[in-house]
Short mmCIF file of C-alpha atoms and ligand atoms in Angstrom, two decimals:
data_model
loop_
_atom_site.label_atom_id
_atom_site.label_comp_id
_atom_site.label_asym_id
_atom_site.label_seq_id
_atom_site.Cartn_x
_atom_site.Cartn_y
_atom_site.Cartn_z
CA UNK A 1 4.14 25.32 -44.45
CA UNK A 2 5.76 28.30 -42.96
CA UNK A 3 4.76 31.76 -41.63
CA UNK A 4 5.92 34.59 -43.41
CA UNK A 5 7.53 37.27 -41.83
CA UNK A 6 4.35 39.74 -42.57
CA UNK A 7 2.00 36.91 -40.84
CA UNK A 8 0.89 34.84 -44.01
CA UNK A 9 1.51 31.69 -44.67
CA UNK A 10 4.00 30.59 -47.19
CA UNK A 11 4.42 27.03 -48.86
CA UNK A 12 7.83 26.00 -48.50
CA UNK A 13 9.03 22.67 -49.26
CA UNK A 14 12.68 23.54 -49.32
CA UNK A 15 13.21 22.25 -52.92
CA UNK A 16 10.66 25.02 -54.13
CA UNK A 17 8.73 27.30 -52.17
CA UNK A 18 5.17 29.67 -53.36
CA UNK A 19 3.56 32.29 -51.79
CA UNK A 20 0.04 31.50 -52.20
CA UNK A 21 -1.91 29.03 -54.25
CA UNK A 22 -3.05 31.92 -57.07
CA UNK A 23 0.91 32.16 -57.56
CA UNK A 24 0.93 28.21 -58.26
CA UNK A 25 -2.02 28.09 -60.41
CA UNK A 26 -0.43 31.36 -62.53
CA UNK A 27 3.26 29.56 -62.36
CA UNK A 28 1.07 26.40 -63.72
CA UNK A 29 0.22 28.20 -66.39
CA UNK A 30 2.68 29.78 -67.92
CA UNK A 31 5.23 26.87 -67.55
CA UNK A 32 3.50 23.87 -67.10
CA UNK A 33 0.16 23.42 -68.69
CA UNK A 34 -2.42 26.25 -70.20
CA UNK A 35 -4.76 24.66 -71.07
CA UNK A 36 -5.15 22.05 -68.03
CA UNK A 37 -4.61 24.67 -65.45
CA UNK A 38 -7.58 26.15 -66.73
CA UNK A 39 -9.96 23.46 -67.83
CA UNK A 40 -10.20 22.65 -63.73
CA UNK A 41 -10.26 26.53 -62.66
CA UNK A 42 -13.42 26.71 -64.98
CA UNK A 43 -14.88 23.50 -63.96
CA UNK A 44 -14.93 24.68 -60.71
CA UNK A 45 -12.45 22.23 -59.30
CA UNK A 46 -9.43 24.74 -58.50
CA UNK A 47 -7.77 21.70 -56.81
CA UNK A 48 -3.83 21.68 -56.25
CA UNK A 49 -2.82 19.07 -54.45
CA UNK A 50 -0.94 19.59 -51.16
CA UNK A 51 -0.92 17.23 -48.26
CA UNK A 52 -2.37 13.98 -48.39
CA UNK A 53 -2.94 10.52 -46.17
CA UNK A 54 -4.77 7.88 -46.24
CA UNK A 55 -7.60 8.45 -48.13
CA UNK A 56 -7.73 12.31 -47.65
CA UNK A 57 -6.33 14.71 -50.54
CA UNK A 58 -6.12 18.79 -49.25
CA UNK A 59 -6.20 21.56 -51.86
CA UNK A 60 -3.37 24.62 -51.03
CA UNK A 61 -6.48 26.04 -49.16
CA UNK A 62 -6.61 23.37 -46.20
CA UNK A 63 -9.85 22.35 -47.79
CA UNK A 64 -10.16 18.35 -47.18
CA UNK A 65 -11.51 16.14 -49.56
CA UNK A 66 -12.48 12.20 -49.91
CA UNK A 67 -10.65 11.07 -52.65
CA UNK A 68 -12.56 8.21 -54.89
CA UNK A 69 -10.64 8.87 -57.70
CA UNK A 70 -7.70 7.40 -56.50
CA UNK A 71 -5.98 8.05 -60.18
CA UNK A 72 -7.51 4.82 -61.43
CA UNK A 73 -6.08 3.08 -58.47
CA UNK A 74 -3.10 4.25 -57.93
CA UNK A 75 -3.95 5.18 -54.41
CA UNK A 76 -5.76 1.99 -54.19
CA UNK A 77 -3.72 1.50 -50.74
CA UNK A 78 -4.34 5.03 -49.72
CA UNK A 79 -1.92 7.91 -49.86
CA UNK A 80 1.24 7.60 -48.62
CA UNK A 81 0.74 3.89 -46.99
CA UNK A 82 2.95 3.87 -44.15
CA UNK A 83 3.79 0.07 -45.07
CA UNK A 84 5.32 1.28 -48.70
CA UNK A 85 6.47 4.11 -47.19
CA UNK A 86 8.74 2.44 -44.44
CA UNK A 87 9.50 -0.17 -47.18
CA UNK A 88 10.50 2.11 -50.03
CA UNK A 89 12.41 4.19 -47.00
CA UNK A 90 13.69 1.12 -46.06
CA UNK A 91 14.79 0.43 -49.27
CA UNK A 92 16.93 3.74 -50.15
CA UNK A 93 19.41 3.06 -47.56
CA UNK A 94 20.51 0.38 -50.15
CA UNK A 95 19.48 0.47 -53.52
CA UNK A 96 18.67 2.93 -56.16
CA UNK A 97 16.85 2.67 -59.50
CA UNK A 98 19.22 0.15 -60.40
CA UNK A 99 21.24 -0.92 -63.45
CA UNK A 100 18.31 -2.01 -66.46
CA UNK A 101 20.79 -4.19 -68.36
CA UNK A 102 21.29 -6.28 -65.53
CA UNK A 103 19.73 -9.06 -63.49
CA UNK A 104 19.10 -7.70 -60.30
CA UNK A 105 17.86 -8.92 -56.75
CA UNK A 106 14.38 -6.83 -56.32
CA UNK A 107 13.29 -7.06 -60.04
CA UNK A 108 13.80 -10.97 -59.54
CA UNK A 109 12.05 -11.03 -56.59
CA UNK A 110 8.71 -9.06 -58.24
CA UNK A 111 8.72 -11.38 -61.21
CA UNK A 112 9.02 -14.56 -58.66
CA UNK A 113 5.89 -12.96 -56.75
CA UNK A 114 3.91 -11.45 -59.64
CA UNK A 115 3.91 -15.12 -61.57
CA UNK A 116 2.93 -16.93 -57.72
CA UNK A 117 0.02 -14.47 -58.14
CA UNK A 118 -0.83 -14.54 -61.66
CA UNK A 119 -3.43 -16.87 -63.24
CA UNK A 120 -2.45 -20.12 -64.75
CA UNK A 121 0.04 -19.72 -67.81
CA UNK A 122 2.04 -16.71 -66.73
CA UNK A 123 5.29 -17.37 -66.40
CA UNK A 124 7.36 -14.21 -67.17
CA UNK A 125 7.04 -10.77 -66.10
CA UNK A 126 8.35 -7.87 -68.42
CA UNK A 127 8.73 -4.12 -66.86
CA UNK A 128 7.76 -0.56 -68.05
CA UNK A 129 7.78 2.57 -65.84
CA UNK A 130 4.12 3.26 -66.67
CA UNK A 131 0.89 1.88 -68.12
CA UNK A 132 1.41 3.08 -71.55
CA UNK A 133 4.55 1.75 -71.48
CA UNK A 134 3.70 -1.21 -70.71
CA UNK A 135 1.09 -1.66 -72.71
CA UNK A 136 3.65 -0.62 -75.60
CA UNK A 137 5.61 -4.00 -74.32
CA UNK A 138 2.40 -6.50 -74.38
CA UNK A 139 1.40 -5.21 -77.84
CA UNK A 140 5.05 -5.57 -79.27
CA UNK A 141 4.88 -9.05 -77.58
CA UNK A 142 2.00 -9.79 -79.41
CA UNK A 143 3.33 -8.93 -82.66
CA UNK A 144 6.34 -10.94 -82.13
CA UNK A 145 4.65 -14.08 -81.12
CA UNK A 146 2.28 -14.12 -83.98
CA UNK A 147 4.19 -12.63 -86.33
CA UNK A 148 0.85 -10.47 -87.08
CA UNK A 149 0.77 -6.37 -87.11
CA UNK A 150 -2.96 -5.52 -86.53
CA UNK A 151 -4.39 -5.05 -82.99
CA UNK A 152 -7.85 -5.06 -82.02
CA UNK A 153 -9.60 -2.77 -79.04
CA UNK A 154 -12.81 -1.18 -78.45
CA UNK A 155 -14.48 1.72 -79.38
CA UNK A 156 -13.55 4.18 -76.55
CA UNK A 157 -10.65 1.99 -74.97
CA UNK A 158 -8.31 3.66 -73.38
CA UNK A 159 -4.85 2.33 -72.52
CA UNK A 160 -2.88 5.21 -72.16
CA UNK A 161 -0.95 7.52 -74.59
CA UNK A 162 2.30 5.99 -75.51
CA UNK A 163 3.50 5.07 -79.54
CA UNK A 164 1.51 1.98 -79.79
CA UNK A 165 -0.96 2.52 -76.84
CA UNK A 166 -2.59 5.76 -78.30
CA UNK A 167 -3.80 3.67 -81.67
CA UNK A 168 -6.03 1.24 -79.98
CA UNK A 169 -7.86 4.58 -78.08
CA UNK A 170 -10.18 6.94 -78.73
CA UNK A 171 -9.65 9.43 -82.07
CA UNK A 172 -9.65 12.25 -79.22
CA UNK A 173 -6.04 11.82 -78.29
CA UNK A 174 -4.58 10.03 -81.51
CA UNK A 175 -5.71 12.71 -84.17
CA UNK A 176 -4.18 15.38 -81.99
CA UNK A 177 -0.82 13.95 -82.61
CA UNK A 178 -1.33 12.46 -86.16
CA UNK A 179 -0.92 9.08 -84.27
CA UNK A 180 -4.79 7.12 -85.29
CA UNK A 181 -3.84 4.18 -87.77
CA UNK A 182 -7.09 2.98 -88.15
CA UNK A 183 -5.56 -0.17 -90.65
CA UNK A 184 -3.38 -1.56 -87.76
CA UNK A 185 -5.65 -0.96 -85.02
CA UNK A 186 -9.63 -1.62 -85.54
CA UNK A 187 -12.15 -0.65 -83.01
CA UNK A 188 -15.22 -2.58 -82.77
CA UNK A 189 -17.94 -2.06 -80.35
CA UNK A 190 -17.78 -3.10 -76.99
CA UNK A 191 -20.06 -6.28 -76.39
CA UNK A 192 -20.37 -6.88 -79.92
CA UNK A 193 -19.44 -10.17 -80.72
CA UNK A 194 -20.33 -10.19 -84.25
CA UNK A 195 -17.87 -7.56 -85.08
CA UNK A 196 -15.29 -8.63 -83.31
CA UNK A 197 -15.33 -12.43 -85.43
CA UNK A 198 -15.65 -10.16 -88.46
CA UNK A 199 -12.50 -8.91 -87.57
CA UNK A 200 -10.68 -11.82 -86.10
CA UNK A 201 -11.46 -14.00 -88.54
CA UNK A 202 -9.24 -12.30 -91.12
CA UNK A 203 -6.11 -14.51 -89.13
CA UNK A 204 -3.93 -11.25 -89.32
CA UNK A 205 -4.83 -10.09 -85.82
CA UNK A 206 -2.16 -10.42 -83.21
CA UNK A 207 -3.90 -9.62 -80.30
CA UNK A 208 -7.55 -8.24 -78.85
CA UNK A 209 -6.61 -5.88 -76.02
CA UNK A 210 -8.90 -5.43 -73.32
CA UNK A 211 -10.23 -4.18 -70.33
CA UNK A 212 -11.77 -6.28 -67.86
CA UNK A 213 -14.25 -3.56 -67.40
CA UNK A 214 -12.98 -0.26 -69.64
CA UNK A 215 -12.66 2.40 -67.11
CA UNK A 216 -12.12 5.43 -69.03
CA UNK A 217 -15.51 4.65 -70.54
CA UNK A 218 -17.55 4.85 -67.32
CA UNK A 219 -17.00 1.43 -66.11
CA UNK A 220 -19.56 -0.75 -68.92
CA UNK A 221 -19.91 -4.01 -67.78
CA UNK A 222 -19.05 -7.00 -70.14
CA UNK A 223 -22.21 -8.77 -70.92
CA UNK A 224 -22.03 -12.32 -69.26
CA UNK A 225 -19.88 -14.74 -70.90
CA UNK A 226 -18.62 -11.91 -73.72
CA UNK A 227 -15.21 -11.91 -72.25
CA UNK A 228 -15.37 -15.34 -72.04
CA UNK A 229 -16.78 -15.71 -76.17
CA UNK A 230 -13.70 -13.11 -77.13
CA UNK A 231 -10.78 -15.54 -75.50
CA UNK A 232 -12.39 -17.94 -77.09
CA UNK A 233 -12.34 -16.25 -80.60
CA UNK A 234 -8.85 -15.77 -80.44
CA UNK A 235 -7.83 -18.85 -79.34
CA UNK A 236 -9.66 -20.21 -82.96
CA UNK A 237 -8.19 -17.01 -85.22
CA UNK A 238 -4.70 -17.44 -83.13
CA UNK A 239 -4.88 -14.45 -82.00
CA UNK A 240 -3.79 -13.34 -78.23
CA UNK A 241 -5.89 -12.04 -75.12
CA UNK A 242 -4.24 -8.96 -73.15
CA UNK A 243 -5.99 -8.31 -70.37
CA UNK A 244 -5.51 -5.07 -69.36
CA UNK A 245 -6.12 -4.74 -65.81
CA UNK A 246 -3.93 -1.29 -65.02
CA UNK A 247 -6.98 -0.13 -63.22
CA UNK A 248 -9.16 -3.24 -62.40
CA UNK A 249 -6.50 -5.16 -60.91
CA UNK A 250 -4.93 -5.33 -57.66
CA UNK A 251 -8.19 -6.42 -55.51
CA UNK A 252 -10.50 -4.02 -56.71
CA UNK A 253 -13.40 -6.29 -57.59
CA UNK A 254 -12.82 -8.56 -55.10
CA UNK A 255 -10.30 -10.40 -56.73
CA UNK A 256 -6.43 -9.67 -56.87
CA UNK A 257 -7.21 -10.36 -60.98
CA UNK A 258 -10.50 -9.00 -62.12
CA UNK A 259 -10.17 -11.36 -65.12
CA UNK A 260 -9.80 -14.27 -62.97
CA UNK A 261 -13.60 -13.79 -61.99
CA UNK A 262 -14.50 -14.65 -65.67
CA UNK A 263 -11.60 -17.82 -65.55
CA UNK A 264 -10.02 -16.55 -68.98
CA UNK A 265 -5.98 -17.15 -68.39
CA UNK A 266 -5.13 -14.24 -70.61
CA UNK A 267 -1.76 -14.61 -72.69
CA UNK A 268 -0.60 -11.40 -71.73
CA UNK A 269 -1.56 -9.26 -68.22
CA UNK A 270 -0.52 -5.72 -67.42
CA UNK A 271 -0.84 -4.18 -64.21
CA UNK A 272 0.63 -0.49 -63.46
CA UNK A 273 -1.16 2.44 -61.51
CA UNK A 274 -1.80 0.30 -57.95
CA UNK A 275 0.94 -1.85 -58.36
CA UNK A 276 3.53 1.19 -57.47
CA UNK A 277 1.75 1.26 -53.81
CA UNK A 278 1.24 5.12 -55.01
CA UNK A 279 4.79 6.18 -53.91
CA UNK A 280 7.47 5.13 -56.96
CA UNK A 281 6.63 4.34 -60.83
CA UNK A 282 6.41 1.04 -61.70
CA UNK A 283 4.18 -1.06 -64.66
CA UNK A 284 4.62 -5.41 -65.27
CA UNK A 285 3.95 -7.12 -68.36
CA UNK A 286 2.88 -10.67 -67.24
CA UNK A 287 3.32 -13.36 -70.16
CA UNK A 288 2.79 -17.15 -70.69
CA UNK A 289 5.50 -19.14 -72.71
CA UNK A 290 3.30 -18.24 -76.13
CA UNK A 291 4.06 -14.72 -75.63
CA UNK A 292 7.70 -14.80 -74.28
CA UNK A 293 9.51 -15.63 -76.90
CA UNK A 294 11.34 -13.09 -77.25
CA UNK A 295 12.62 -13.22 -73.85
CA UNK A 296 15.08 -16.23 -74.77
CA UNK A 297 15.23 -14.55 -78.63
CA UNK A 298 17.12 -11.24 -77.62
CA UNK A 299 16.86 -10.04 -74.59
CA UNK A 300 17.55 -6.58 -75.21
CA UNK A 301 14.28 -6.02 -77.65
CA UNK A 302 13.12 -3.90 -75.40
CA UNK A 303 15.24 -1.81 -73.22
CA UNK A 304 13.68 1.36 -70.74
CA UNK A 305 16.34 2.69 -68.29
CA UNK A 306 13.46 3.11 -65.36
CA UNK A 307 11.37 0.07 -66.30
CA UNK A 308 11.56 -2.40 -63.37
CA UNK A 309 13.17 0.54 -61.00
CA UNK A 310 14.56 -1.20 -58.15
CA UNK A 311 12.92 0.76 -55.93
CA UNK A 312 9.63 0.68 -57.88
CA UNK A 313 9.94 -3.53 -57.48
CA UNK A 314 10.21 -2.86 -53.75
CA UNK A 315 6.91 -0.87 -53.65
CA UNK A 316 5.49 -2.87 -55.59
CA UNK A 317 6.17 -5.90 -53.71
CA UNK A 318 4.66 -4.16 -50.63
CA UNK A 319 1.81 -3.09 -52.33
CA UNK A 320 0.73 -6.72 -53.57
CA UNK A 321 1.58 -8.71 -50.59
CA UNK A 322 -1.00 -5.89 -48.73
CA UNK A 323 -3.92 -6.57 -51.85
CA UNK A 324 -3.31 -10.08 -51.51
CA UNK A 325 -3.58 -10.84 -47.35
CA UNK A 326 -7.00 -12.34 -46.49
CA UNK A 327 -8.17 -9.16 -44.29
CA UNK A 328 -7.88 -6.88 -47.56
CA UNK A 329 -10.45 -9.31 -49.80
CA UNK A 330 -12.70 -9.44 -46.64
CA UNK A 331 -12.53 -5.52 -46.07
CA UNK A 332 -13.18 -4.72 -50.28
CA UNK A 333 -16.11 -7.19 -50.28
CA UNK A 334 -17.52 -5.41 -47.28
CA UNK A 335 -16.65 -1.68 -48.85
CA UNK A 336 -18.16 -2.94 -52.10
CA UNK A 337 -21.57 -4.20 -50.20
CA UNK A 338 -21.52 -1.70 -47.97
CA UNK A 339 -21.00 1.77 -50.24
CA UNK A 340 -23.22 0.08 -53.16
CA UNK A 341 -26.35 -0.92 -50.64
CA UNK A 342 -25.67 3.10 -49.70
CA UNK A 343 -25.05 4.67 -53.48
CA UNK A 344 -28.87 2.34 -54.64
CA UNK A 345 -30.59 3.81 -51.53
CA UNK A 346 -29.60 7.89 -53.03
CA UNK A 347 -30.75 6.81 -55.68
CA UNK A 348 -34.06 5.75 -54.92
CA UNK A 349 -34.64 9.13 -54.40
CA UNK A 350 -33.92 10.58 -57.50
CA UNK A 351 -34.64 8.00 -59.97
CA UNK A 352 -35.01 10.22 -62.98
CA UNK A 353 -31.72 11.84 -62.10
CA UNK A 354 -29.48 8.86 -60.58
CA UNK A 355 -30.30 6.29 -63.20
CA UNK A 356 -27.77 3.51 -63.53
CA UNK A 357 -24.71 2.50 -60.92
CA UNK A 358 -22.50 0.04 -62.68
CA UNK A 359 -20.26 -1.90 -59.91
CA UNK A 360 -18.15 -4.98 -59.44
CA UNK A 361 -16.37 -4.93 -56.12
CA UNK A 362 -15.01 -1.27 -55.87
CA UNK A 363 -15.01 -0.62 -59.25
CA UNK A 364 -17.79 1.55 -60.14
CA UNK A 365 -19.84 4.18 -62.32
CA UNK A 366 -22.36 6.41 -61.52
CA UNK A 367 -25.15 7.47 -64.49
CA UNK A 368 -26.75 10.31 -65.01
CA UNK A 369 -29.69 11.62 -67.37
CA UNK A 370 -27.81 14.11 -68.74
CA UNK A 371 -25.03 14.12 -71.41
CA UNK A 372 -22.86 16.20 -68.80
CA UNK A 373 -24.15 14.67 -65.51
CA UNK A 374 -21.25 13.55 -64.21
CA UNK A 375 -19.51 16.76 -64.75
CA UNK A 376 -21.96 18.81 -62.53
CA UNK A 377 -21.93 15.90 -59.68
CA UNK A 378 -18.05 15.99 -59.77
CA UNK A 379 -18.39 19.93 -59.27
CA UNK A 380 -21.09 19.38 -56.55
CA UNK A 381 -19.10 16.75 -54.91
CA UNK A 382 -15.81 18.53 -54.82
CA UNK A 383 -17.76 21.79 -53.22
CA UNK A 384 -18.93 18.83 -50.37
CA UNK A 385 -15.74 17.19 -49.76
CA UNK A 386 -15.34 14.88 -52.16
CA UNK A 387 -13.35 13.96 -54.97
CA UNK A 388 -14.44 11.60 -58.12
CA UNK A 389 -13.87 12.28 -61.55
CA UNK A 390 -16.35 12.03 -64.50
CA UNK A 391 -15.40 9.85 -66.94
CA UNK A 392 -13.38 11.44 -70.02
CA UNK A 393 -15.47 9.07 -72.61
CA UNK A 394 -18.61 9.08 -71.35
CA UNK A 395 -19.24 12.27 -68.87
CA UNK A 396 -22.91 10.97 -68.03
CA UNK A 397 -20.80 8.44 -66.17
CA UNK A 398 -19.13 9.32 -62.79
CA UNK A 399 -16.15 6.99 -62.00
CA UNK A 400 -16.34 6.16 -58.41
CA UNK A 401 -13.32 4.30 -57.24
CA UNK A 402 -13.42 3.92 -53.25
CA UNK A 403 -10.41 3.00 -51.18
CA UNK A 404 -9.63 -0.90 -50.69
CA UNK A 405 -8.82 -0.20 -47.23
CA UNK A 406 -11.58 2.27 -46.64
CA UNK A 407 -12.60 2.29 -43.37
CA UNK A 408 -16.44 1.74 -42.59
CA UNK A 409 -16.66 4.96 -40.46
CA UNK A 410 -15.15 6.95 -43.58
CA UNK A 411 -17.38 4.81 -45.98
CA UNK A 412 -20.80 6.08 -43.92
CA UNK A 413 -18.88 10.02 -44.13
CA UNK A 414 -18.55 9.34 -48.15
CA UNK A 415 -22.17 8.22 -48.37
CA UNK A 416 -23.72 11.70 -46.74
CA UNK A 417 -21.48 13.73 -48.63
CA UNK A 418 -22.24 11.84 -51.80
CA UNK A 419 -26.07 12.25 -51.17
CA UNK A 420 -26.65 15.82 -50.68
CA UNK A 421 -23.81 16.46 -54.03
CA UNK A 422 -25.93 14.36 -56.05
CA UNK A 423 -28.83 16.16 -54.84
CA UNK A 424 -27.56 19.68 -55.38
CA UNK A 425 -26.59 18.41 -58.61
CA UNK A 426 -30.07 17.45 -59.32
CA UNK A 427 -31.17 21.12 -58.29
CA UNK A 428 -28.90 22.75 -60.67
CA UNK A 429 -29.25 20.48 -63.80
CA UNK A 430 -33.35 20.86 -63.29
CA UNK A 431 -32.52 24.77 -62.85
CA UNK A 432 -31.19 24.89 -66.08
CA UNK A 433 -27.70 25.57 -65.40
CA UNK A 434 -24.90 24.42 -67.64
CA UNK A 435 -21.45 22.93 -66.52
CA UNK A 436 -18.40 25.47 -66.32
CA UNK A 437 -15.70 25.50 -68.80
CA UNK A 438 -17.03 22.26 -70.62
CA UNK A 439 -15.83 22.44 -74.16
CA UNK A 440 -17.35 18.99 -75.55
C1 LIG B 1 -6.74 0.86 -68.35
C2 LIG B 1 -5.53 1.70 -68.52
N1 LIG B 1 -4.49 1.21 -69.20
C3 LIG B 1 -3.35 1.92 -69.35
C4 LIG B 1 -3.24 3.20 -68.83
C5 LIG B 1 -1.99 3.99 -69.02
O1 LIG B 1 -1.29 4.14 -67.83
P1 LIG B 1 -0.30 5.37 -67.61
O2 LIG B 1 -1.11 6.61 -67.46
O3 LIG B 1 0.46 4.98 -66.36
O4 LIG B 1 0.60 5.43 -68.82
C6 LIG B 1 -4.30 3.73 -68.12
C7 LIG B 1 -4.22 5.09 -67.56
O5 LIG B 1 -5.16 5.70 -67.12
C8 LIG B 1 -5.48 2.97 -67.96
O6 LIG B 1 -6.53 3.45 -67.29
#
């Protein structure tokens, strides 16, 4: 940031430069997004984004904030970790985003490490440059090994918003774009076993994508052995298990695979957000020989000039050697013990307010009675320092995603700034006040 020449300050970055943050947000506007811009001016959350470290996000204003949103992960090692950074650095003096029709060095190496950490089965890894990309790849892989069209997901699933991604989600996003195909992709309810035999028994089903624990939904967690029940339903209809584990991955329950913890080897795994160590896109496709098929068939079925980026595999190789040392599962299980003994002590204080907290490892949801709870705590939250996100399918349900290398001293900060937003939140629900600029 620099000083102006009539004493303010001025944001210059060399490649672009603003003269205040109101000149952003109006720039946003008119050439970016409308409607966006505004949505988080109304909610209250004016946030744009300007340095960051470690687990610390500050708005244009200096204003610092916790971030437990982490964008599903992504920031899972903290912003800007100096390991990916000096690696990715590192890296530049080298290589580039590489040649896609080619084999190359650092998308070999990935694969090599990705399968060493994969569970049993996986033996191939393909690459997209995001989750809905990828996702695109495992359900085309599906189709090919099975030779079947229709994929099944839950109600309110969410795996992003790419071609094929966008059908197995939520009529919010696919009607907009004329994109729901209800016939290829049924939605059955999630823990609902019955419905999903009803549907998997017709034998035309090529695949049941899930999450381990459906994020975008508030973090539900899968009754006990359900997971297990739906791998084994489509191992009788033929059908294949994706686990999608773009945001549960990567050491946030505990494990570096959250479906490991329920010992399903899926047939197909995707991992994106974390995996790019938060510094350069990158999403894997990990398949077992049923799936891969088309990997010896034609190589070129699916081609994506920044899939695999070279420098993407190098970030990404930093980023899961880091979830996968010893000291990183000791430090989540301690975070996860630690922040959830905190979060059940708030809310014995309000326990008509605070009334459910939905956790496995770091992975977490915070309920509130009131169909826009989580809305007003994200507002409250922000105002104290923090930043969470409520969840787009469920807004009584705050998504609460801390840091797997949070440190306990900034663990024991998040706690009393979570406790007095949750309380003013309280306040102004009971007041009567309504959440800003919330259209649904
Ligand atoms: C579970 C899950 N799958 C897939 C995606 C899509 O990833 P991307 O936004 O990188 O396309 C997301 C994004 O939020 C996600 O949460």
């Amino acid at each position: 940031m620099d000083e102006q020449s009539d004493g303010g300050q001025r944001f210059d970055y060399g490649a672009f430069s603003f003269a205040s943050k109101d000149e952003v947000l109006a720039k946003s506007k008119e050439f970016w997004n409308p409607d966006k811009t505004q949505f988080w001016v109304d909610s209250g959350v004016p946030l744009v984004i300007d340095r960051r470290e470690e687990y610390f996000i500050y708005d244009m204003s200096g204003k610092r904030l916790i971030d437990v949103h982490l964008n599903g992960g992504t920031y899972n090692l903290g912003h800007r970790n100096p390991e990916v950074v000096q690696a990715v650095t590192l890296a530049m003096q080298h290589f580039d985003i590489g040649n896609h029709h080619f084999p190359s060095l650092a998308r070999t190496a990935l694969a090599e490490a990705l399968v060493a950490s994969a569970p049993p089965g996986i033996s191939k890894v393909v690459y997209g440059s995001g989750g809905g990309e990828a996702i695109d790849i495992a359900l085309k892989t599906a189709r090919h090994a099975t030779g079947r069209r229709r994929i099944v997901s839950i109600v309110k699933a969410y795996h992003g918003h790419t071609g094929l991604a966008v059908g197995t989600g939520d009529d919010r996003f696919s009607k907009l774009f004329l994109s729901d195909r209800p016939d290829e992709f049924p939605h059955v309810p999630f823990n609902d076993l019955t419905a999903m035999e009803e549907v998997l028994a017709g034998r035309d089903v090529a695949a049941v994508i899930m999450e381990t624990i459906p994020a975008t939904y508030g973090f539900p967690l899968p009754e006990p052995g359900y997971l297990e029940a739906v791998k084994a339903l489509c191992e009788r209809y033929g059908s294949l298990y994706i686990a999608d584990e773009v945001q549960t991955g990567l050491m946030r329950t505990g494990e570096l695979w959250a479906i490991t913890k329920h010992g399903i080897d899926p047939d197909i795994l995707v991992t994106g957000k974390g995996i790019s160590g938060g510094m350069y896109p990158i999403a894997c496709v990990l398949v077992n020989d049923r799936a891969a098929g088309w990997l010896d068939e034609d190589g070129f079925g699916h081609i994506s000039t920044f899939g695999g980026a070279e420098l993407g595999c190098i970030a990404a190789l930093k980023a899961l050697e880091i979830c996968s040392r010893p000291e990183t599962r000791s430090m989540v299980h301690y975070i996860s013990d630690f922040v959830g003994q905190g979060l059940r002590r708030i809310q014995t204080e309000y326990p008509d307010w605070f009334v459910g907290i939905r956790q496995n490892g770091v992975v977490m949801g915070l309920e509130f009675a009131h169909p826009q709870g989580a809305k007003h705590v994200m507002r409250q939250l922000y105002e104290n320092g923090v930043w969470a996100i409520f969840s787009t399918l469920d807004p009584r349900v705050l998504q609460f995603k801390p840091g797997i290398l949070l440190k306990p001293e900034l663990a024991e900060e998040l706690l009393d700034r979570v406790e007095v937003g949750i309380g003013r939140a309280y306040r102004e629900v009971r007041g009567g006040a309504r959440p800003r600029g919330v259209a649904a």
